[in-house]
Each structure stands twice: as C-alpha cells, then as structure tokens.
Coordinates of C-alpha atoms and ligand atoms in Angstrom, one line a residue:
M1 CA 3.5 29.9 -2.8
A2 CA 4.5 29.3 -6.4
K3 CA 7.4 31.2 -7.7
K4 CA 7.9 33.0 -11.0
T5 CA 9.9 30.8 -13.4
I6 CA 12.6 31.4 -15.9
E7 CA 10.1 30.5 -18.7
Q8 CA 7.9 33.3 -17.6
V9 CA 10.4 36.1 -18.3
D10 CA 11.6 37.5 -21.6
V11 CA 15.3 36.9 -21.7
A12 CA 16.2 37.9 -25.3
S13 CA 19.3 40.1 -25.3
K14 CA 19.0 40.3 -21.5
R15 CA 21.8 39.4 -19.0
V16 CA 20.5 36.5 -16.9
L17 CA 22.6 36.0 -13.7
M18 CA 21.9 32.3 -12.8
R19 CA 23.1 30.7 -9.6
V20 CA 23.8 27.0 -10.2
D21 CA 25.3 24.3 -8.0
F22 CA 28.3 23.0 -9.9
N23 CA 29.8 21.8 -6.7
V24 CA 30.6 18.4 -8.3
P25 CA 32.9 15.7 -6.9
L26 CA 36.4 15.6 -8.4
D27 CA 39.0 12.8 -8.2
D28 CA 42.7 13.4 -7.5
Q29 CA 43.4 14.4 -11.1
G30 CA 40.6 17.0 -10.9
K31 CA 38.3 14.9 -13.1
I32 CA 34.6 15.1 -12.5
T33 CA 33.3 11.8 -11.1
D34 CA 29.6 12.6 -11.2
D35 CA 28.3 15.4 -13.5
R36 CA 24.6 15.1 -12.5
R37 CA 24.5 18.6 -11.1
I38 CA 25.7 20.0 -14.4
Q39 CA 23.4 17.8 -16.5
Q40 CA 20.4 18.7 -14.4
A41 CA 21.1 22.4 -14.9
L42 CA 20.9 22.1 -18.7
P43 CA 17.2 22.7 -19.1
S44 CA 17.4 26.2 -17.5
I45 CA 20.7 26.9 -19.3
R46 CA 19.2 25.9 -22.7
S47 CA 16.0 27.8 -22.0
V48 CA 18.0 31.0 -21.7
I49 CA 20.5 30.6 -24.6
D50 CA 17.8 29.2 -27.0
R51 CA 15.8 32.4 -26.4
K52 CA 19.0 34.4 -27.1
G53 CA 19.7 35.6 -23.6
K54 CA 23.2 36.3 -22.3
L55 CA 23.8 33.8 -19.6
I56 CA 26.1 34.4 -16.6
L57 CA 26.5 31.4 -14.5
M58 CA 27.9 31.5 -10.9
S59 CA 28.6 28.6 -8.5
H60 CA 30.8 27.5 -5.6
L61 CA 32.9 24.4 -5.5
G62 CA 34.1 22.8 -2.3
R63 CA 35.1 24.8 0.7
P64 CA 38.1 26.9 -0.2
E65 CA 39.5 29.3 2.5
G66 CA 38.0 32.4 1.0
K67 CA 41.3 34.2 0.6
G68 CA 41.6 34.1 -3.2
Y69 CA 42.2 31.6 -5.9
E70 CA 43.1 28.0 -5.0
P71 CA 43.6 25.8 -8.1
Q72 CA 42.2 22.6 -6.6
F73 CA 38.8 24.4 -6.1
S74 CA 38.7 25.9 -9.6
L75 CA 35.5 25.5 -11.6
K76 CA 37.5 24.9 -14.7
P77 CA 36.6 21.2 -14.9
A78 CA 32.9 22.3 -14.8
A79 CA 33.5 24.9 -17.5
D80 CA 35.1 22.2 -19.7
R81 CA 32.3 19.7 -19.1
L82 CA 29.6 22.4 -19.8
R83 CA 31.3 23.3 -23.1
E84 CA 31.2 19.6 -24.1
L85 CA 27.6 19.3 -23.1
L86 CA 26.5 22.4 -24.9
G87 CA 28.2 21.6 -28.2
G88 CA 28.5 24.7 -30.4
V89 CA 27.6 27.2 -27.7
K90 CA 30.4 29.7 -26.7
V91 CA 31.2 29.2 -23.0
I92 CA 33.7 31.7 -21.6
F93 CA 35.5 31.1 -18.3
P94 CA 37.2 34.4 -17.6
G95 CA 40.1 34.9 -15.2
N96 CA 40.3 33.5 -11.7
D97 CA 38.2 36.0 -9.8
C98 CA 34.4 36.2 -10.2
I99 CA 34.4 39.9 -9.6
G100 CA 37.8 40.7 -11.1
P101 CA 38.3 43.0 -14.2
E102 CA 38.6 40.0 -16.6
A103 CA 35.2 38.7 -15.5
A104 CA 33.6 42.1 -15.7
A105 CA 35.0 42.6 -19.2
A106 CA 33.8 39.2 -20.4
V107 CA 30.3 39.9 -19.1
E108 CA 30.4 43.3 -20.8
A109 CA 31.5 41.8 -24.1
M110 CA 28.9 39.0 -24.3
N111 CA 26.8 38.3 -27.3
D112 CA 23.2 37.0 -27.3
G113 CA 23.1 33.2 -26.8
E114 CA 26.6 33.0 -25.1
V115 CA 27.5 31.8 -21.7
V116 CA 30.0 33.1 -19.1
L117 CA 30.8 30.9 -16.2
L118 CA 32.4 32.8 -13.3
E119 CA 35.1 31.3 -11.2
N120 CA 34.3 29.9 -7.7
L121 CA 32.3 32.4 -5.6
R122 CA 33.9 31.0 -2.4
F123 CA 37.3 32.4 -3.4
H124 CA 35.8 35.5 -1.7
Q125 CA 34.9 35.3 2.0
G126 CA 32.0 37.6 1.2
E127 CA 30.2 34.6 -0.4
K128 CA 29.8 32.6 2.8
K129 CA 29.4 35.8 4.9
G130 CA 26.5 37.1 2.7
D131 CA 28.4 40.3 2.3
S132 CA 26.4 43.1 0.6
A133 CA 29.4 44.8 -1.1
F134 CA 30.4 41.5 -2.7
A135 CA 26.8 40.8 -3.6
A136 CA 26.4 44.3 -5.2
K137 CA 29.3 43.5 -7.6
L138 CA 27.7 40.3 -8.7
A139 CA 24.2 41.8 -8.9
A140 CA 25.5 44.5 -11.3
Y141 CA 26.1 41.7 -13.9
G142 CA 22.5 40.9 -14.3
D143 CA 19.1 42.2 -15.6
I144 CA 17.4 39.0 -14.4
Y145 CA 18.3 36.8 -11.4
C146 CA 17.6 33.1 -11.6
N147 CA 18.1 30.5 -8.8
D148 CA 18.7 27.0 -10.1
A149 CA 21.0 25.9 -7.3
F150 CA 18.8 23.5 -5.4
G151 CA 21.8 21.8 -3.8
T152 CA 22.7 25.1 -2.2
A153 CA 19.2 26.3 -1.4
H154 CA 19.7 25.7 2.3
R155 CA 22.6 28.2 2.5
N156 CA 22.1 31.9 2.9
D157 CA 25.3 32.6 1.0
A158 CA 25.6 36.0 -0.8
S159 CA 24.8 34.6 -4.3
M160 CA 21.7 32.9 -2.8
L161 CA 20.2 35.7 -0.8
A162 CA 22.1 39.1 -0.8
V163 CA 22.4 39.1 -4.6
P164 CA 18.6 38.7 -5.3
Q165 CA 18.0 41.2 -2.5
A166 CA 20.3 43.6 -4.3
M167 CA 18.4 43.0 -7.5
Q168 CA 15.0 44.0 -6.1
G169 CA 12.9 45.5 -8.9
K170 CA 14.4 43.2 -11.5
P171 CA 12.9 39.8 -12.2
R172 CA 14.1 37.1 -9.7
V173 CA 13.0 33.7 -10.8
A174 CA 13.2 30.0 -10.2
G175 CA 15.1 27.7 -12.6
R176 CA 13.8 24.4 -13.8
L177 CA 15.8 22.2 -11.6
L178 CA 14.9 24.2 -8.5
Q179 CA 11.2 24.0 -9.5
K180 CA 11.4 20.2 -10.0
E181 CA 13.3 19.5 -6.8
L182 CA 10.8 21.6 -4.7
A183 CA 7.8 20.0 -6.4
Y184 CA 9.1 16.5 -5.8
L185 CA 10.3 17.0 -2.3
S186 CA 7.4 19.0 -1.0
D187 CA 4.5 17.5 -2.9
T188 CA 5.7 14.0 -2.2
I189 CA 5.7 14.6 1.5
N190 CA 2.6 16.7 1.8
N191 CA 0.3 15.0 -0.7
A192 CA 1.6 11.5 -0.5
A193 CA -0.4 8.5 -1.8
K194 CA -0.5 5.8 0.9
P195 CA 1.1 3.7 2.0
F196 CA 3.9 6.2 2.5
V197 CA 7.2 4.6 3.5
A198 CA 10.4 6.5 4.5
V199 CA 13.7 4.7 4.5
L200 CA 16.4 6.4 6.6
G201 CA 19.9 5.3 7.0
G202 CA 23.5 6.5 7.3
A203 CA 25.9 6.6 10.2
K204 CA 24.5 9.2 12.6
V205 CA 21.1 9.6 14.3
S206 CA 21.9 13.2 14.9
D207 CA 21.8 13.9 11.2
K208 CA 18.3 12.4 10.8
L209 CA 16.6 13.6 14.0
G210 CA 14.8 16.5 12.3
A211 CA 13.7 14.3 9.4
L212 CA 12.4 11.6 11.8
R213 CA 10.5 14.2 13.8
N214 CA 8.9 15.8 10.7
L215 CA 8.0 12.5 9.1
M216 CA 6.4 11.1 12.3
G217 CA 2.7 11.0 11.8
K218 CA 3.0 11.9 8.1
V219 CA 4.3 8.5 6.9
D220 CA 2.9 5.1 7.6
T221 CA 6.3 3.4 8.1
I222 CA 9.8 4.5 8.8
L223 CA 12.4 1.8 8.0
V224 CA 15.7 2.5 9.8
G225 CA 19.0 1.0 8.6
G226 CA 22.7 2.0 8.7
A227 CA 24.8 2.6 11.8
M228 CA 22.2 5.0 13.1
A229 CA 20.0 1.9 13.9
Y230 CA 22.5 0.9 16.6
T231 CA 21.9 4.0 18.6
F232 CA 18.2 3.1 18.7
L233 CA 18.9 -0.5 19.5
K234 CA 21.3 0.5 22.3
A235 CA 18.6 2.9 23.7
L236 CA 16.3 -0.1 23.8
G237 CA 18.8 -2.0 25.8
Y238 CA 20.2 -4.4 23.2
E239 CA 23.8 -5.5 23.2
V240 CA 25.3 -4.1 20.0
G241 CA 28.9 -5.2 20.3
S242 CA 31.3 -2.7 18.9
S243 CA 28.8 -1.3 16.4
L244 CA 28.9 2.5 15.9
V245 CA 26.7 4.1 18.6
Q246 CA 26.3 7.8 19.3
G247 CA 26.5 7.7 23.0
G248 CA 25.4 11.3 23.4
M249 CA 22.2 10.7 21.4
L250 CA 20.6 7.9 23.4
K251 CA 18.1 10.2 25.1
Q252 CA 17.0 11.7 21.7
A253 CA 16.8 8.2 20.2
Q254 CA 14.5 7.2 23.0
E255 CA 12.3 10.3 22.5
I256 CA 11.9 9.4 18.8
L257 CA 10.9 5.9 19.8
D258 CA 8.3 7.3 22.2
L259 CA 7.1 9.7 19.5
A260 CA 6.7 6.8 17.1
A261 CA 4.8 4.7 19.7
A262 CA 2.4 7.6 20.3
S263 CA 1.9 8.3 16.6
R264 CA 0.3 6.3 13.7
T265 CA 3.8 5.8 12.2
D266 CA 5.5 2.4 12.6
L267 CA 9.2 2.8 13.2
I268 CA 11.0 -0.5 12.2
L269 CA 14.5 -1.3 13.3
P270 CA 16.6 -4.1 11.8
Q271 CA 16.1 -7.4 13.5
D272 CA 19.3 -9.0 12.2
H273 CA 22.7 -7.7 11.2
V274 CA 25.5 -8.6 8.9
C275 CA 28.5 -8.1 11.2
G276 CA 32.3 -7.9 10.7
K277 CA 35.2 -7.3 13.0
Q278 CA 36.3 -4.2 11.2
I279 CA 35.3 -2.2 8.1
S280 CA 37.2 -4.1 5.5
H281 CA 36.4 -6.7 2.8
M282 CA 39.0 -8.9 4.5
T283 CA 37.0 -9.2 7.8
P284 CA 35.3 -12.4 8.8
V285 CA 31.5 -12.0 8.4
E286 CA 28.7 -13.3 10.6
V287 CA 25.0 -12.7 10.8
H288 CA 23.6 -11.9 14.3
E289 CA 20.1 -11.5 15.6
E290 CA 19.0 -9.7 18.8
T291 CA 22.5 -9.5 20.4
I292 CA 25.7 -8.6 18.7
P293 CA 28.7 -10.2 20.6
Q294 CA 31.6 -8.1 21.8
G295 CA 34.2 -7.6 19.0
W296 CA 31.6 -7.6 16.2
M297 CA 30.0 -4.6 14.6
G298 CA 26.9 -4.4 12.5
L299 CA 27.8 -3.2 9.1
D300 CA 24.6 -4.0 7.1
I301 CA 21.1 -5.0 7.7
G302 CA 20.6 -8.8 7.8
P303 CA 18.6 -11.0 5.5
K304 CA 15.4 -11.1 7.6
S305 CA 15.4 -7.3 7.9
T306 CA 16.1 -7.0 4.2
T307 CA 13.1 -9.2 3.4
Q308 CA 10.9 -7.3 5.8
F309 CA 12.0 -3.9 4.4
A310 CA 11.5 -5.0 0.8
Q311 CA 8.0 -6.2 1.6
K312 CA 7.0 -2.9 3.1
L313 CA 8.5 -1.1 0.1
L314 CA 6.8 -3.2 -2.4
E315 CA 3.4 -2.3 -0.9
A316 CA 4.2 1.4 -0.8
K317 CA 2.7 4.1 -3.1
T318 CA 5.1 6.8 -2.0
I319 CA 8.7 6.3 -0.9
V320 CA 11.4 8.7 0.3
W321 CA 14.9 7.3 0.9
N322 CA 17.8 9.1 2.6
G323 CA 20.9 7.2 3.8
P324 CA 22.4 3.8 3.0
M325 CA 21.5 0.7 5.0
G326 CA 25.1 -0.3 5.6
V327 CA 28.7 0.4 4.7
F328 CA 28.0 0.0 1.0
E329 CA 31.7 0.2 0.2
P330 CA 33.5 -2.3 0.7
Q331 CA 31.5 -5.4 -0.3
P332 CA 29.9 -7.5 1.1
F333 CA 28.1 -4.9 3.2
D334 CA 26.3 -3.4 0.2
V335 CA 23.7 -6.1 0.0
G336 CA 21.0 -4.4 2.2
T337 CA 21.3 -1.1 0.4
K338 CA 21.1 -2.9 -2.9
Q339 CA 18.1 -4.9 -2.0
V340 CA 16.3 -1.7 -0.7
W341 CA 17.2 0.0 -4.0
K342 CA 15.8 -3.0 -6.0
A343 CA 12.6 -3.0 -4.0
I344 CA 12.1 0.7 -4.5
A345 CA 12.8 0.4 -8.2
T346 CA 10.2 -2.4 -8.5
A347 CA 7.6 -0.4 -6.5
T348 CA 8.4 2.6 -8.8
S349 CA 7.8 0.4 -11.9
R350 CA 4.4 -0.5 -10.5
G351 CA 3.4 3.1 -10.1
A352 CA 4.8 4.3 -6.8
V353 CA 6.5 7.7 -6.5
S354 CA 10.0 7.4 -5.2
V355 CA 12.3 10.2 -4.2
V356 CA 15.9 9.6 -3.3
G357 CA 17.9 12.1 -1.3
G358 CA 21.3 13.2 -2.6
G359 CA 24.7 12.9 -1.0
D360 CA 25.6 9.3 0.1
T361 CA 22.3 7.8 -1.0
A362 CA 22.6 9.2 -4.6
A363 CA 26.2 8.1 -4.6
A364 CA 25.2 4.6 -3.7
V365 CA 22.5 4.5 -6.3
E366 CA 24.9 5.9 -8.9
A367 CA 27.5 3.2 -7.9
F368 CA 24.9 0.5 -8.6
G369 CA 24.0 2.1 -11.9
M370 CA 20.4 2.4 -13.2
A371 CA 19.6 5.6 -11.4
D372 CA 16.7 6.2 -13.8
Q373 CA 14.6 3.6 -12.0
F374 CA 13.4 6.2 -9.4
S375 CA 10.9 9.0 -9.9
H376 CA 13.4 11.5 -8.7
I377 CA 17.0 11.6 -7.4
S378 CA 17.7 14.9 -5.7
T379 CA 20.9 16.8 -6.6
G380 CA 20.8 18.1 -3.0
G381 CA 22.4 16.4 0.0
G382 CA 21.9 18.8 2.9
A383 CA 19.2 20.7 1.0
S384 CA 17.1 17.5 0.4
L385 CA 17.5 16.5 4.0
E386 CA 16.3 19.9 5.2
M387 CA 13.2 19.5 3.0
L388 CA 12.5 16.2 4.7
E389 CA 12.8 18.1 8.0
G390 CA 10.0 20.4 6.8
K391 CA 12.2 23.5 6.5
S392 CA 11.7 26.2 4.0
F393 CA 14.5 28.3 2.4
D394 CA 15.1 32.0 2.5
S395 CA 16.8 31.7 -0.9
V396 CA 13.5 30.5 -2.4
A397 CA 11.3 32.9 -0.4
V398 CA 13.2 35.9 -1.9
L399 CA 12.2 35.0 -5.5
D400 CA 9.2 36.7 -7.1
D401 CA 5.8 35.1 -6.6
A402 CA 4.2 33.8 -9.8
Ligands
3PG1 C1 26.5 20.6 -1.2 O1 27.1 19.8 -2.0 O2 26.2 20.3 0.0 C2 26.1 22.0 -1.7 O3 26.8 22.2 -2.9 C3 26.5 23.0 -0.6 O4 27.8 23.0 -0.3 P1 28.2 23.2 1.2 O5 27.7 22.0 2.0 O6 29.7 23.2 1.2 O7 27.6 24.5 1.7
MG2 MG1 26.9 20.0 1.9

C-alpha cells in the first residue's frame, strides 16, 4: 500500500517532526567517515524548509547505555555536517537531552524555515523500549510526523512507532529517502526483469538464511561468496582447511542447498579460493580448488569463480548484492569483491537495475570509490537485509495511506 508522502502535506509554518537515521560512522576523533545518510536525507529536509516549515529532526547514533548523555555518542558531528550542507539555513542543536527544557524551548522558539536537531534519542532508555511516556514528549513537538529513517525502519523504537501512534489524527507521512529505498528494494525483488541474479556474501550463513529462503524461486541465480560459502562447502563434504565455518549451521546450510535443488534457482558456490594462513597482508597466498589444505583458509573467491560470477552478472537484468566476497581489507583479498563490483557496474551501464545492500557491502563499494555506478545503494544495513528477507515494517505500516 502506497503511503502519504511529505510532498503531499502543506508544511508552511507547521512543525514537522522528522525521524532521520543520522547513525553515521565516526573515527576516533569523532569525525564522520561516511556522511551518506545525512546527504540522502537532504531532499526531505529541503522539501520542508523550502516550503517554510519548521523542521525538528530526531535520530539515534550508536548504542549508548540509555542512562543519559555520553559525549562519544553525541549527534554534534551530524549537526555540524548538516549545517555545512545546508549553507545559510539556521540549524539549532539544543542542549544534551532531546526532551529536556532547552530542547523544548528551542522548538518553541523556532521560525519558519529553521531546523532543530535533537540530541541522540537513545540517551533515554525509553527510545529502545518504545516507551509511551517518552514518545508522548517527542510527539508534542510536532504537527506532522515524517519517517525518513530507512536505516532504522526495522526497529520498533519509540521514535519509529510509539511517536507516530501518539500523533494519530495528525499527518504521518513518508520522507523521500524512505520512499526511494522501499521502491527500489521491493520493486526490484517483486517485479524484476530477468535474468535476476543475487550475490550474497559476508562471514555468516546465519545472517543470510532469511534472504536465501526468500530469494529462492524468485531469482534465477544466487552467487555465494565470502566466508559463508565455507559452511555450505563443508556441508557438502569438502575439506575447507581452517576456513571460517559455522559448525552449528551445517544442517540449515544443507536445507538451503536442498531448497535450491528443488527450485528453479541456481545456487552457485565458489569453485576456487584465494587462501592465506591468517587474515593479514603479510600472509603467504595460494589459490586452491576443491580441497583447501589444513592450515590454509579461504579469504577470497578464486579467479575461476570470479570469472564465472562476472559472466552471470554481465547477463543479468536485475541484480541485488549484499555482502563482500572476501576479506576486502587487507589486500590482496579484495580482488573478488572488486571484480564483482566491476561486473555489476558494467551490467548497470548496459541497462540492468542494481541494488546494493548497506552495511559492509556499501562500505566496500565506498572504499573502492565510484559508488554512483549502481542504480541504488541502500542506506540501510539490517533494514535492507530484512527487505531481502521479504519482511515488512511496522514503522512503515503506521504511516497514513496515500
Ligand atoms: C543501523 O545502522 O543499523 C541503524 O542505524 C540501526 O541501528 P541499530 O542497529 O543500532 O538499531
Ligand atoms: Mg544495525
């Protein structure tokens, strides 16, 4: 069901309470290392201030204890970055408590076209707990509720669910980023042009079981890389040396292989492996096929697998990618991930639709540069994976229908 959007409501002189996901990565100095989540929220933010609304932004950052202010989890770096990005717009960052007197006074004193960014919601336990008293205080700030926090859409935190529930009767709408993410992730999967190829990687099979099950039968091919491949290979009886295997997941891995055999989906595992003795750029490196000897661990897909994966991707019309093919830091184990990225970029330039999940995969793509070569890179890690699992979100369902 399509949701009412921020463009569909009159915001002039109204207080718009917008949940964004400014949970951005910070380095040891508290500097933002990737501001994509802030950049991607700008269309909704500009939509409100350009139409002379009063914009109150709220977000979490990291996982503080929930017992009050902790400086390392402050949203101050995000406030500073937002101020830079918005140029002349007044961005107020009041006090260190999102429901404290300073925040309330700042919201009260706002002029049209101004922005208030509240401090980290998770400094209150009520945020994670979905507490209704906490939610009521936030809800009181707004005439309109807007959810533009796709990265947090899979969480039923207070600001995602209890706040819009408390604002029943007032407009509760979807922001531009949320709309775009939902459109890409659900349309791509449900109305895919064929061939449809999914690339799944990363360390753990357990993280990808839901996605594997949901994609089975929907996609033509699933290419599996990363350490999770070794749990499958082990389940098939291959010697995998000291590669990372989830011993407790062998049965589930076998079930997935059985499901694939019974469905129209081809599940392709790597046939060769770039191996090291440990995860370090100092390790000796050997390529092994079939059997990985004791003392060696697979750290990237091998050249034959890379060629085969690239071939499948170059033929694809729709591609979803979640999880790197190997340990992409340190070199030289980034080659498989890089080649997959290049093949997806080429397919995209020839008209394929490509959607890249957030988290590690987006980080890998960012590290290689040229992130603009995909149709869509999600700002969600867990949220985009849950979309691949076919789940729907309460935080979206609560919004007004269009
Ligand atoms: C994320 O980066 O995964 C989202 O911002 C949600 O954060 P969380 O995983 O700590 O709930
Ligand atoms: Mg997360």
